[in-house]
Each structure stands twice: as structure tokens, then as C-alpha cells.
């Protein structure tokens, strides 16, 4: 008897970086951008086009959080981040949302394990 089985799920494409301070592997969950509303709207439109979840928080310093779902291709997620860093969407200050690979192994507690880092605090290798 032949069984028609569904194809296996695609492999998860986690974005793994390394902290420059100690070389520890960290998983990039997304990034937060701070700036004026018009520049953030441009970033959010690009995130939606790339099918990346995003949300805006209006405070004294408006911010937009862009998240990287594990099933999203690594190149697509890093592309948006690099474009934001280069100023394509305007003058934005960007911080990465990172968790150590060790802490993520048993699930991620966003409140206690995820930290924001400036881009200079990590290297892509």
C-alpha cells in the first residue's frame, strides 16, 4: 500500500549572530527602530511587503518592532534590517532583539531572556 505523505516542513532558518564582547552565539528575533512617524511608516510598509510581523508603539520616542518568524528565509529578514541600517527608510535608530542560543534551547521567555543590542555589539559570521 502506498501512502501519500505531505512534504516535510521547511527547515527553520534562524538568524544566528555573535556578540562582539564574548563571541557567544545569539539568535536574532527581530529589531526595533526608533524615529519619526513618516520614516517608521516606510519601514513598516517594507516589512509588510516582506511578510514580516510588525507593530508600532507611540511614545515620546515612537518605535516600530519588526519580528522575524523562524520559517522566514534568513536572507529576507537580514535584508530589511540592513536596509534600515543604511538609511533607506529615513533616519532611524535601530536596536536588535537577541536571545542567546543557550537560553533559546528550551523556549524563549521574551520578558527575561530577550535583550536589545546596538548593531555594533554583534557580528554576522
JSON list of C-alpha atoms in Angstrom, two decimals:
[
{"chain": "A", "resi": 1, "resn": "UNK", "atom": "CA", "xyz": [0.00, 0.00, 0.00]},
{"chain": "A", "resi": 2, "resn": "UNK", "atom": "CA", "xyz": [1.34, 3.45, -0.95]},
{"chain": "A", "resi": 3, "resn": "UNK", "atom": "CA", "xyz": [0.77, 6.36, 1.37]},
{"chain": "A", "resi": 4, "resn": "UNK", "atom": "CA", "xyz": [0.73, 9.93, 0.17]},
{"chain": "A", "resi": 5, "resn": "UNK", "atom": "CA", "xyz": [2.50, 11.82, 2.91]},
{"chain": "A", "resi": 6, "resn": "UNK", "atom": "CA", "xyz": [2.75, 15.59, 2.99]},
{"chain": "A", "resi": 7, "resn": "UNK", "atom": "CA", "xyz": [6.18, 17.05, 2.37]},
{"chain": "A", "resi": 8, "resn": "UNK", "atom": "CA", "xyz": [8.29, 17.67, 5.48]},
{"chain": "A", "resi": 9, "resn": "UNK", "atom": "CA", "xyz": [8.18, 21.20, 6.89]},
{"chain": "A", "resi": 10, "resn": "UNK", "atom": "CA", "xyz": [10.95, 23.50, 5.71]},
{"chain": "A", "resi": 11, "resn": "UNK", "atom": "CA", "xyz": [14.00, 23.76, 7.92]},
{"chain": "A", "resi": 12, "resn": "UNK", "atom": "CA", "xyz": [13.93, 26.73, 10.24]},
{"chain": "A", "resi": 13, "resn": "UNK", "atom": "CA", "xyz": [16.27, 29.48, 9.17]},
{"chain": "A", "resi": 14, "resn": "UNK", "atom": "CA", "xyz": [17.29, 31.11, 12.43]},
{"chain": "A", "resi": 15, "resn": "UNK", "atom": "CA", "xyz": [19.41, 34.23, 12.19]},
{"chain": "A", "resi": 16, "resn": "UNK", "atom": "CA", "xyz": [22.46, 33.47, 14.35]},
{"chain": "A", "resi": 17, "resn": "UNK", "atom": "CA", "xyz": [24.96, 36.23, 15.14]},
{"chain": "A", "resi": 18, "resn": "UNK", "atom": "CA", "xyz": [27.78, 36.51, 17.68]},
{"chain": "A", "resi": 19, "resn": "UNK", "atom": "CA", "xyz": [28.25, 39.08, 20.40]},
{"chain": "A", "resi": 20, "resn": "UNK", "atom": "CA", "xyz": [31.47, 41.02, 19.91]},
{"chain": "A", "resi": 21, "resn": "UNK", "atom": "CA", "xyz": [32.10, 41.16, 23.67]},
{"chain": "A", "resi": 22, "resn": "UNK", "atom": "CA", "xyz": [32.44, 37.41, 24.26]},
{"chain": "A", "resi": 23, "resn": "UNK", "atom": "CA", "xyz": [31.69, 35.64, 20.95]},
{"chain": "A", "resi": 24, "resn": "UNK", "atom": "CA", "xyz": [28.57, 33.96, 22.34]},
{"chain": "A", "resi": 25, "resn": "UNK", "atom": "CA", "xyz": [26.05, 32.86, 19.71]},
{"chain": "A", "resi": 26, "resn": "UNK", "atom": "CA", "xyz": [22.80, 34.81, 19.79]},
{"chain": "A", "resi": 27, "resn": "UNK", "atom": "CA", "xyz": [19.59, 34.35, 17.85]},
{"chain": "A", "resi": 28, "resn": "UNK", "atom": "CA", "xyz": [18.15, 37.48, 16.24]},
{"chain": "A", "resi": 29, "resn": "UNK", "atom": "CA", "xyz": [14.41, 37.61, 16.79]},
{"chain": "A", "resi": 30, "resn": "UNK", "atom": "CA", "xyz": [13.93, 40.94, 15.07]},
{"chain": "A", "resi": 31, "resn": "UNK", "atom": "CA", "xyz": [14.74, 44.57, 15.62]},
{"chain": "A", "resi": 32, "resn": "UNK", "atom": "CA", "xyz": [13.27, 47.78, 16.95]},
{"chain": "A", "resi": 33, "resn": "UNK", "atom": "CA", "xyz": [13.53, 51.04, 15.03]},
{"chain": "A", "resi": 34, "resn": "UNK", "atom": "CA", "xyz": [13.10, 54.48, 16.58]},
{"chain": "A", "resi": 35, "resn": "UNK", "atom": "CA", "xyz": [12.40, 57.62, 14.57]},
{"chain": "A", "resi": 36, "resn": "UNK", "atom": "CA", "xyz": [9.71, 59.91, 13.27]},
{"chain": "A", "resi": 37, "resn": "UNK", "atom": "CA", "xyz": [6.32, 58.57, 12.23]},
{"chain": "A", "resi": 38, "resn": "UNK", "atom": "CA", "xyz": [6.88, 59.05, 8.49]},
{"chain": "A", "resi": 39, "resn": "UNK", "atom": "CA", "xyz": [10.16, 57.12, 8.46]},
{"chain": "A", "resi": 40, "resn": "UNK", "atom": "CA", "xyz": [8.67, 54.35, 10.60]},
{"chain": "A", "resi": 41, "resn": "UNK", "atom": "CA", "xyz": [5.70, 54.09, 8.20]},
{"chain": "A", "resi": 42, "resn": "UNK", "atom": "CA", "xyz": [8.12, 53.48, 5.30]},
{"chain": "A", "resi": 43, "resn": "UNK", "atom": "CA", "xyz": [9.85, 50.72, 7.27]},
{"chain": "A", "resi": 44, "resn": "UNK", "atom": "CA", "xyz": [6.53, 49.14, 8.27]},
{"chain": "A", "resi": 45, "resn": "UNK", "atom": "CA", "xyz": [5.33, 49.14, 4.65]},
{"chain": "A", "resi": 46, "resn": "UNK", "atom": "CA", "xyz": [8.51, 47.32, 3.60]},
{"chain": "A", "resi": 47, "resn": "UNK", "atom": "CA", "xyz": [8.07, 44.85, 6.48]},
{"chain": "A", "resi": 48, "resn": "UNK", "atom": "CA", "xyz": [4.50, 44.11, 5.41]},
{"chain": "A", "resi": 49, "resn": "UNK", "atom": "CA", "xyz": [5.64, 43.61, 1.82]},
{"chain": "A", "resi": 50, "resn": "UNK", "atom": "CA", "xyz": [8.22, 41.09, 3.11]},
{"chain": "A", "resi": 51, "resn": "UNK", "atom": "CA", "xyz": [5.52, 39.36, 5.24]},
{"chain": "A", "resi": 52, "resn": "UNK", "atom": "CA", "xyz": [7.30, 40.28, 8.48]},
{"chain": "A", "resi": 53, "resn": "UNK", "atom": "CA", "xyz": [5.13, 40.96, 11.54]},
{"chain": "A", "resi": 54, "resn": "UNK", "atom": "CA", "xyz": [5.49, 44.49, 12.87]},
{"chain": "A", "resi": 55, "resn": "UNK", "atom": "CA", "xyz": [3.86, 46.77, 15.39]},
{"chain": "A", "resi": 56, "resn": "UNK", "atom": "CA", "xyz": [4.15, 50.42, 16.36]},
{"chain": "A", "resi": 57, "resn": "UNK", "atom": "CA", "xyz": [4.33, 51.83, 19.87]},
{"chain": "A", "resi": 58, "resn": "UNK", "atom": "CA", "xyz": [3.61, 55.54, 20.16]},
{"chain": "A", "resi": 59, "resn": "UNK", "atom": "CA", "xyz": [5.62, 57.07, 22.99]},
{"chain": "A", "resi": 60, "resn": "UNK", "atom": "CA", "xyz": [7.86, 60.11, 23.41]},
{"chain": "A", "resi": 61, "resn": "UNK", "atom": "CA", "xyz": [10.21, 58.32, 21.00]},
{"chain": "A", "resi": 62, "resn": "UNK", "atom": "CA", "xyz": [7.95, 56.37, 18.56]},
{"chain": "A", "resi": 63, "resn": "UNK", "atom": "CA", "xyz": [9.17, 52.86, 17.79]},
{"chain": "A", "resi": 64, "resn": "UNK", "atom": "CA", "xyz": [8.34, 50.02, 15.47]},
{"chain": "A", "resi": 65, "resn": "UNK", "atom": "CA", "xyz": [9.14, 46.40, 16.26]},
{"chain": "A", "resi": 66, "resn": "UNK", "atom": "CA", "xyz": [9.86, 44.07, 13.34]},
{"chain": "A", "resi": 67, "resn": "UNK", "atom": "CA", "xyz": [9.86, 40.34, 14.17]},
{"chain": "A", "resi": 68, "resn": "UNK", "atom": "CA", "xyz": [11.50, 37.51, 12.23]},
{"chain": "A", "resi": 69, "resn": "UNK", "atom": "CA", "xyz": [9.34, 34.36, 12.14]},
{"chain": "A", "resi": 70, "resn": "UNK", "atom": "CA", "xyz": [11.52, 31.22, 12.18]},
{"chain": "A", "resi": 71, "resn": "UNK", "atom": "CA", "xyz": [10.11, 29.99, 8.84]},
{"chain": "A", "resi": 72, "resn": "UNK", "atom": "CA", "xyz": [11.10, 33.23, 7.07]},
{"chain": "A", "resi": 73, "resn": "UNK", "atom": "CA", "xyz": [14.17, 32.93, 4.82]},
{"chain": "A", "resi": 74, "resn": "UNK", "atom": "CA", "xyz": [17.27, 34.29, 6.55]},
{"chain": "A", "resi": 75, "resn": "UNK", "atom": "CA", "xyz": [18.27, 36.46, 3.59]},
{"chain": "A", "resi": 76, "resn": "UNK", "atom": "CA", "xyz": [14.88, 38.20, 3.51]},
{"chain": "A", "resi": 77, "resn": "UNK", "atom": "CA", "xyz": [14.95, 39.07, 7.20]},
{"chain": "A", "resi": 78, "resn": "UNK", "atom": "CA", "xyz": [18.50, 40.36, 7.18]},
{"chain": "A", "resi": 79, "resn": "UNK", "atom": "CA", "xyz": [17.80, 42.35, 4.01]},
{"chain": "A", "resi": 80, "resn": "UNK", "atom": "CA", "xyz": [15.20, 44.53, 5.73]},
{"chain": "A", "resi": 81, "resn": "UNK", "atom": "CA", "xyz": [17.48, 45.04, 8.74]},
{"chain": "A", "resi": 82, "resn": "UNK", "atom": "CA", "xyz": [20.42, 46.07, 6.53]},
{"chain": "A", "resi": 83, "resn": "UNK", "atom": "CA", "xyz": [18.22, 48.44, 4.53]},
{"chain": "A", "resi": 84, "resn": "UNK", "atom": "CA", "xyz": [17.06, 50.11, 7.76]},
{"chain": "A", "resi": 85, "resn": "UNK", "atom": "CA", "xyz": [20.67, 50.45, 8.95]},
{"chain": "A", "resi": 86, "resn": "UNK", "atom": "CA", "xyz": [21.72, 52.06, 5.65]},
{"chain": "A", "resi": 87, "resn": "UNK", "atom": "CA", "xyz": [19.01, 54.72, 5.98]},
{"chain": "A", "resi": 88, "resn": "UNK", "atom": "CA", "xyz": [16.75, 53.59, 3.15]},
{"chain": "A", "resi": 89, "resn": "UNK", "atom": "CA", "xyz": [13.65, 54.40, 5.20]},
{"chain": "A", "resi": 90, "resn": "UNK", "atom": "CA", "xyz": [14.96, 57.63, 6.70]},
{"chain": "A", "resi": 91, "resn": "UNK", "atom": "CA", "xyz": [16.92, 58.44, 9.81]},
{"chain": "A", "resi": 92, "resn": "UNK", "atom": "CA", "xyz": [16.16, 55.54, 12.16]},
{"chain": "A", "resi": 93, "resn": "UNK", "atom": "CA", "xyz": [17.96, 54.33, 15.25]},
{"chain": "A", "resi": 94, "resn": "UNK", "atom": "CA", "xyz": [17.99, 50.52, 15.21]},
{"chain": "A", "resi": 95, "resn": "UNK", "atom": "CA", "xyz": [18.43, 48.01, 18.04]},
{"chain": "A", "resi": 96, "resn": "UNK", "atom": "CA", "xyz": [18.47, 44.23, 17.62]},
{"chain": "A", "resi": 97, "resn": "UNK", "atom": "CA", "xyz": [16.30, 41.85, 19.66]},
{"chain": "A", "resi": 98, "resn": "UNK", "atom": "CA", "xyz": [18.54, 38.97, 20.69]},
{"chain": "A", "resi": 99, "resn": "UNK", "atom": "CA", "xyz": [18.45, 35.88, 22.87]},
{"chain": "A", "resi": 100, "resn": "UNK", "atom": "CA", "xyz": [21.40, 33.59, 23.50]},
{"chain": "A", "resi": 101, "resn": "UNK", "atom": "CA", "xyz": [21.20, 30.29, 21.65]},
{"chain": "A", "resi": 102, "resn": "UNK", "atom": "CA", "xyz": [21.67, 28.57, 25.00]},
{"chain": "A", "resi": 103, "resn": "UNK", "atom": "CA", "xyz": [18.65, 30.35, 26.54]},
{"chain": "A", "resi": 104, "resn": "UNK", "atom": "CA", "xyz": [16.50, 29.73, 23.43]},
{"chain": "A", "resi": 105, "resn": "UNK", "atom": "CA", "xyz": [17.11, 25.97, 23.53]},
{"chain": "A", "resi": 106, "resn": "UNK", "atom": "CA", "xyz": [14.27, 25.39, 26.00]},
{"chain": "A", "resi": 107, "resn": "UNK", "atom": "CA", "xyz": [11.89, 28.03, 24.65]},
{"chain": "A", "resi": 108, "resn": "UNK", "atom": "CA", "xyz": [12.11, 31.80, 24.89]},
{"chain": "A", "resi": 109, "resn": "UNK", "atom": "CA", "xyz": [10.83, 33.92, 27.75]},
{"chain": "A", "resi": 110, "resn": "UNK", "atom": "CA", "xyz": [10.59, 37.27, 25.97]},
{"chain": "A", "resi": 111, "resn": "UNK", "atom": "CA", "xyz": [10.48, 39.31, 29.19]},
{"chain": "A", "resi": 112, "resn": "UNK", "atom": "CA", "xyz": [13.51, 37.79, 30.90]},
{"chain": "A", "resi": 113, "resn": "UNK", "atom": "CA", "xyz": [15.75, 36.39, 28.13]},
{"chain": "A", "resi": 114, "resn": "UNK", "atom": "CA", "xyz": [15.45, 38.79, 25.19]},
{"chain": "A", "resi": 115, "resn": "UNK", "atom": "CA", "xyz": [17.74, 41.82, 25.21]},
{"chain": "A", "resi": 116, "resn": "UNK", "atom": "CA", "xyz": [18.12, 44.82, 22.90]},
{"chain": "A", "resi": 117, "resn": "UNK", "atom": "CA", "xyz": [21.61, 45.45, 21.49]},
{"chain": "A", "resi": 118, "resn": "UNK", "atom": "CA", "xyz": [23.06, 48.17, 19.30]},
{"chain": "A", "resi": 119, "resn": "UNK", "atom": "CA", "xyz": [24.23, 46.83, 15.92]},
{"chain": "A", "resi": 120, "resn": "UNK", "atom": "CA", "xyz": [27.91, 47.30, 16.85]},
{"chain": "A", "resi": 121, "resn": "UNK", "atom": "CA", "xyz": [27.50, 44.77, 19.69]},
{"chain": "A", "resi": 122, "resn": "UNK", "atom": "CA", "xyz": [27.21, 41.82, 17.28]},
{"chain": "A", "resi": 123, "resn": "UNK", "atom": "CA", "xyz": [28.93, 40.45, 14.22]},
{"chain": "A", "resi": 124, "resn": "UNK", "atom": "CA", "xyz": [27.49, 38.43, 11.35]},
{"chain": "A", "resi": 125, "resn": "UNK", "atom": "CA", "xyz": [29.68, 35.43, 10.58]}
]
